[in-house]
Coordinates of C-alpha atoms and ligand atoms in Angstrom, one line a residue:
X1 CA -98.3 -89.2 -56.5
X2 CA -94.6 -88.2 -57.6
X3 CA -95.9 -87.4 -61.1
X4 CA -99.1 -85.1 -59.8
X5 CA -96.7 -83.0 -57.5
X6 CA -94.0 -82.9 -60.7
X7 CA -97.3 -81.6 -62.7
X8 CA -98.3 -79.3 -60.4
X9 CA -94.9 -77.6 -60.3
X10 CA -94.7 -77.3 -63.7
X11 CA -97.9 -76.1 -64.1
X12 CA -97.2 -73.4 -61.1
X13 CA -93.7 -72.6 -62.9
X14 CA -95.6 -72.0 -65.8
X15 CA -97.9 -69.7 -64.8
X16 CA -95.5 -68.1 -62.7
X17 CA -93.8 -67.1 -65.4
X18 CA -97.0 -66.2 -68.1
X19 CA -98.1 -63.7 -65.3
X20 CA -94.9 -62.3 -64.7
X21 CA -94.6 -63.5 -61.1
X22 CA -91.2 -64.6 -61.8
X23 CA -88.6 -63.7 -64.7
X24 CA -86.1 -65.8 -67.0
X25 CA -83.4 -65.0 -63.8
X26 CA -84.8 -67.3 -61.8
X27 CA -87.1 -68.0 -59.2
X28 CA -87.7 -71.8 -58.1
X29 CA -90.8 -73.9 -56.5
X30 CA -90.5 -77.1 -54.0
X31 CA -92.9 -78.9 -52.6
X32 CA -92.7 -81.7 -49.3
X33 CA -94.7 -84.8 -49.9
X34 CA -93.8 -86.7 -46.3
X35 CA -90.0 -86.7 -46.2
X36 CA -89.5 -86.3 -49.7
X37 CA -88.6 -83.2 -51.6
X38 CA -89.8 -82.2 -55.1
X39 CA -88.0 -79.3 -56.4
X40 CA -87.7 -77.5 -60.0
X41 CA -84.6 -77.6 -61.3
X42 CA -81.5 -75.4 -61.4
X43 CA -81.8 -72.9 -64.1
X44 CA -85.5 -73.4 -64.6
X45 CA -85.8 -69.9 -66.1
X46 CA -82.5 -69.1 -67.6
X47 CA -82.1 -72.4 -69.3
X48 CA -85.7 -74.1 -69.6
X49 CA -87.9 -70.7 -69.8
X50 CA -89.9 -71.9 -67.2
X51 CA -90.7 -74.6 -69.9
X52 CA -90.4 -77.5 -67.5
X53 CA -91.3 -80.8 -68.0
X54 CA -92.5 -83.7 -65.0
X55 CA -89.1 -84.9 -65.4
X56 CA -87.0 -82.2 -65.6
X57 CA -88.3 -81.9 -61.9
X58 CA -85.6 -82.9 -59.1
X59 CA -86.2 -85.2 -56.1
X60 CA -84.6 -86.0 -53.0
X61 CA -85.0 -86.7 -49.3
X62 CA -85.8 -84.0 -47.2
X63 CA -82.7 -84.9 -44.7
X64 CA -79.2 -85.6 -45.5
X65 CA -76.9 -83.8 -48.0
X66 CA -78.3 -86.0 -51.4
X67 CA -80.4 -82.6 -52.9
X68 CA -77.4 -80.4 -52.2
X69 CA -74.8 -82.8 -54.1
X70 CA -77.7 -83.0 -56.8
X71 CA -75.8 -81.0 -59.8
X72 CA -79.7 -80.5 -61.1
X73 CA -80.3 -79.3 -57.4
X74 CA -81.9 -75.0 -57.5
X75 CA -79.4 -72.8 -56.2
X76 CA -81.7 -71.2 -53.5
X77 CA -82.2 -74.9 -52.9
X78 CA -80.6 -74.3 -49.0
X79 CA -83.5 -71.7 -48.1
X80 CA -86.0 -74.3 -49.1
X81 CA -84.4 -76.5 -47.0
X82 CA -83.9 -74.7 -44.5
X83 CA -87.6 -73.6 -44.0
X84 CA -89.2 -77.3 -44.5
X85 CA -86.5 -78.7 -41.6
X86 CA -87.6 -75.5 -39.4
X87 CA -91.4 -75.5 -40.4
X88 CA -92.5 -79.1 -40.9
X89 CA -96.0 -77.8 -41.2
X90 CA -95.0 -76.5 -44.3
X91 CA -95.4 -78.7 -47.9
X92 CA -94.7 -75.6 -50.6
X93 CA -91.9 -72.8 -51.0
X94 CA -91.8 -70.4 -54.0
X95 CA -88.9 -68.0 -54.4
X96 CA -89.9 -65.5 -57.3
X97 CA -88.6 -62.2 -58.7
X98 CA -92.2 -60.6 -59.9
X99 CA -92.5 -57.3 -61.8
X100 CA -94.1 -55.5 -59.5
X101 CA -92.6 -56.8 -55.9
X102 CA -88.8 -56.2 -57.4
X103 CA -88.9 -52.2 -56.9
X104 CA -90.0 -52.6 -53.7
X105 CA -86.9 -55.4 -53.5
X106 CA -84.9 -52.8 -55.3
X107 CA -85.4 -49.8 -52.5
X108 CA -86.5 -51.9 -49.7
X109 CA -89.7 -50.5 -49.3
X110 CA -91.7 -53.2 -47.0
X111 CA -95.0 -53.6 -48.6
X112 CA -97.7 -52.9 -46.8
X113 CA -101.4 -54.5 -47.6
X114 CA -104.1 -52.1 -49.6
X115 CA -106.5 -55.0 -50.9
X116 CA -108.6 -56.6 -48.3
X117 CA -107.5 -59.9 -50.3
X118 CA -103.6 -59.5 -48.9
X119 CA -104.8 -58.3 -45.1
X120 CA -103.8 -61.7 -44.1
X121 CA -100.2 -61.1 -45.5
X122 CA -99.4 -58.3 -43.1
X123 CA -97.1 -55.8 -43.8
X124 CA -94.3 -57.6 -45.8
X125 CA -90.9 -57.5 -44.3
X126 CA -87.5 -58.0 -45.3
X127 CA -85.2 -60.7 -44.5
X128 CA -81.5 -59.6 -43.6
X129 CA -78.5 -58.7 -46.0
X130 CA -76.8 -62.3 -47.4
X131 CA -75.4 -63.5 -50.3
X132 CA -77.5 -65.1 -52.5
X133 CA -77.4 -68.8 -51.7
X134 CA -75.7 -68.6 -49.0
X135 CA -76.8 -70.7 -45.5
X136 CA -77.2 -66.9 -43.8
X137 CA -79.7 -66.2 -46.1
X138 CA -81.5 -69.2 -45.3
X139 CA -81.2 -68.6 -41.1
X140 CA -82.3 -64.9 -41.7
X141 CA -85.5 -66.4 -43.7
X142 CA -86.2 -69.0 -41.0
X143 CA -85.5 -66.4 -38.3
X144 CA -87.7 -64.0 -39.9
X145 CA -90.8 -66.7 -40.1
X146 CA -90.6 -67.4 -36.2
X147 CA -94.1 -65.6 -35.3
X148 CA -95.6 -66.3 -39.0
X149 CA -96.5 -70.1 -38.2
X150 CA -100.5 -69.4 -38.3
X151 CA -100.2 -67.8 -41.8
X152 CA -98.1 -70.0 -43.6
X153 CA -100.6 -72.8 -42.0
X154 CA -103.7 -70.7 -43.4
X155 CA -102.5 -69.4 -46.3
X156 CA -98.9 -68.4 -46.8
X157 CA -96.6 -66.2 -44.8
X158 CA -94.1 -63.8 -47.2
X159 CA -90.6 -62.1 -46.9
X160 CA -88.6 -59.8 -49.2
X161 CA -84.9 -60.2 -50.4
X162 CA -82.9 -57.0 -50.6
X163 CA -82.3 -56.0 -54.3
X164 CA -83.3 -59.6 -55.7
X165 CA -87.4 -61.3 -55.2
X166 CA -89.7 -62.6 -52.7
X167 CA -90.0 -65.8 -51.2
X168 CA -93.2 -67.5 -49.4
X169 CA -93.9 -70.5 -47.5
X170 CA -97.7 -72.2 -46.9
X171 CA -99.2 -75.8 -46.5
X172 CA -99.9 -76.0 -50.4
X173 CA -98.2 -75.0 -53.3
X174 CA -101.5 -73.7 -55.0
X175 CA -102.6 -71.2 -52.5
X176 CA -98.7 -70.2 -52.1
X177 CA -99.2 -69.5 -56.0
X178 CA -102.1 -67.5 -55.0
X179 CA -100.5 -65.4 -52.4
X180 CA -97.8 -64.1 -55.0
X181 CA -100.2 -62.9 -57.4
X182 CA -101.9 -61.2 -54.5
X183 CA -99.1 -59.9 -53.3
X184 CA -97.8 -58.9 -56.8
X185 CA -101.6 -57.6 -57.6
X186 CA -100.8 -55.3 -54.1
X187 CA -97.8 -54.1 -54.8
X188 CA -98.8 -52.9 -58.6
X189 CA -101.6 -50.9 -56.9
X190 CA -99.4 -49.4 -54.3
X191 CA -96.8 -48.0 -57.6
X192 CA -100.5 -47.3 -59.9
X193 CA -101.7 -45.5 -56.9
X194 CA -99.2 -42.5 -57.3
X195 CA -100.1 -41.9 -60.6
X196 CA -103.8 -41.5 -59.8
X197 CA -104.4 -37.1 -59.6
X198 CA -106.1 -35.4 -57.3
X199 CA -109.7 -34.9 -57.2
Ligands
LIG1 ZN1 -83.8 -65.4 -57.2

């Protein structure tokens, strides 16, 4: 089991980063198998170019402070932890800076769903003004959930970070994979849209 979930993330980190969902900055994938936390590793894009291998990947119990003290541990390791501890529904957390989602990051623009295929997203919101990293980061993200519970059950429920990414929450990593390229795939035609003239 331990080595199919390390897989999987390294085949999601992969991917992630082929499809420009996420850049060499960063960006970082967990997954919750019972109590049990399966995370890629710090610097998985600056260091490892999203070239990750199963044991590169970091584990740890959910509770307690072991992942923290990890050195290996993802710095945005405290909003993943924060959401599985509030949400125990959910099993898979992305955080990703994709092409197409960072200008509206950039100019906090909430994104609002033009593709029947990201309707179930709502209108993409924005989570407070933190530090990167920091613990208020991760309340503002849990805060910010409170009413999302059916879609990150059903799919995946999404929230912006001011000037830096995305992150999204769901029940399994694959269709929280999915949601980001939907999402990306949305905002792209939002920012193609403009250039379209006239009739
Ligand atoms: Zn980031």
């Amino acid at each position: 089991m331990s080595q199919d979930i390390a897989e999987r993330i390294v085949r999601a980190g992969r991917l992630m980063f082929e499809r420009h969902l996420t850049d060499l900055a960063g960006g970082n994938i967990t997954v919750r198998h019972e109590d049990v936390l399966y995370c890629s590793p710090r610097y998985a894009g600056t260091r490892h170019h999203w070239n990750l291998r199963p044991e590169d990947i970091v584990i740890g119990p959910l509770y307690g402070d072991d992942l923290v003290n990890h050195p290996r541990f993802t710095r945005e390791g405290l909003s993943h932890l924060a959401i599985y501890r509030a949400y125990p529904f959910v099993r898979a957390v992305i955080h990703a800076h994709p092409r197409h989602v960072l200008p509206f990051c950039a100019f906090e623009k909430p994104i609002h769903p033009v593709l029947r295929g990201t309707q179930k997203y709502g209108v993409i919101g924005f989570i407070d003004h933190a530090p990167n990293y920091s613990q208020q980061q991760a309340d503002s993200i849990v805060a910010k959930l409170q009413g999302q519970e059916e879609r990150m059950q059903s799919s995946a429920a999404a929230l912006l970070m001011p000037q830096h990414g995305i992150i999204l929450a769901g029940v399994e990593l694959e269709t929280v994979l999915d949601a980001l390229e939907r999402i990306d795939t949305n905002a792209w035609c939002i920012l193609a849209g403009q250039t379209i003239p006239p009739l």
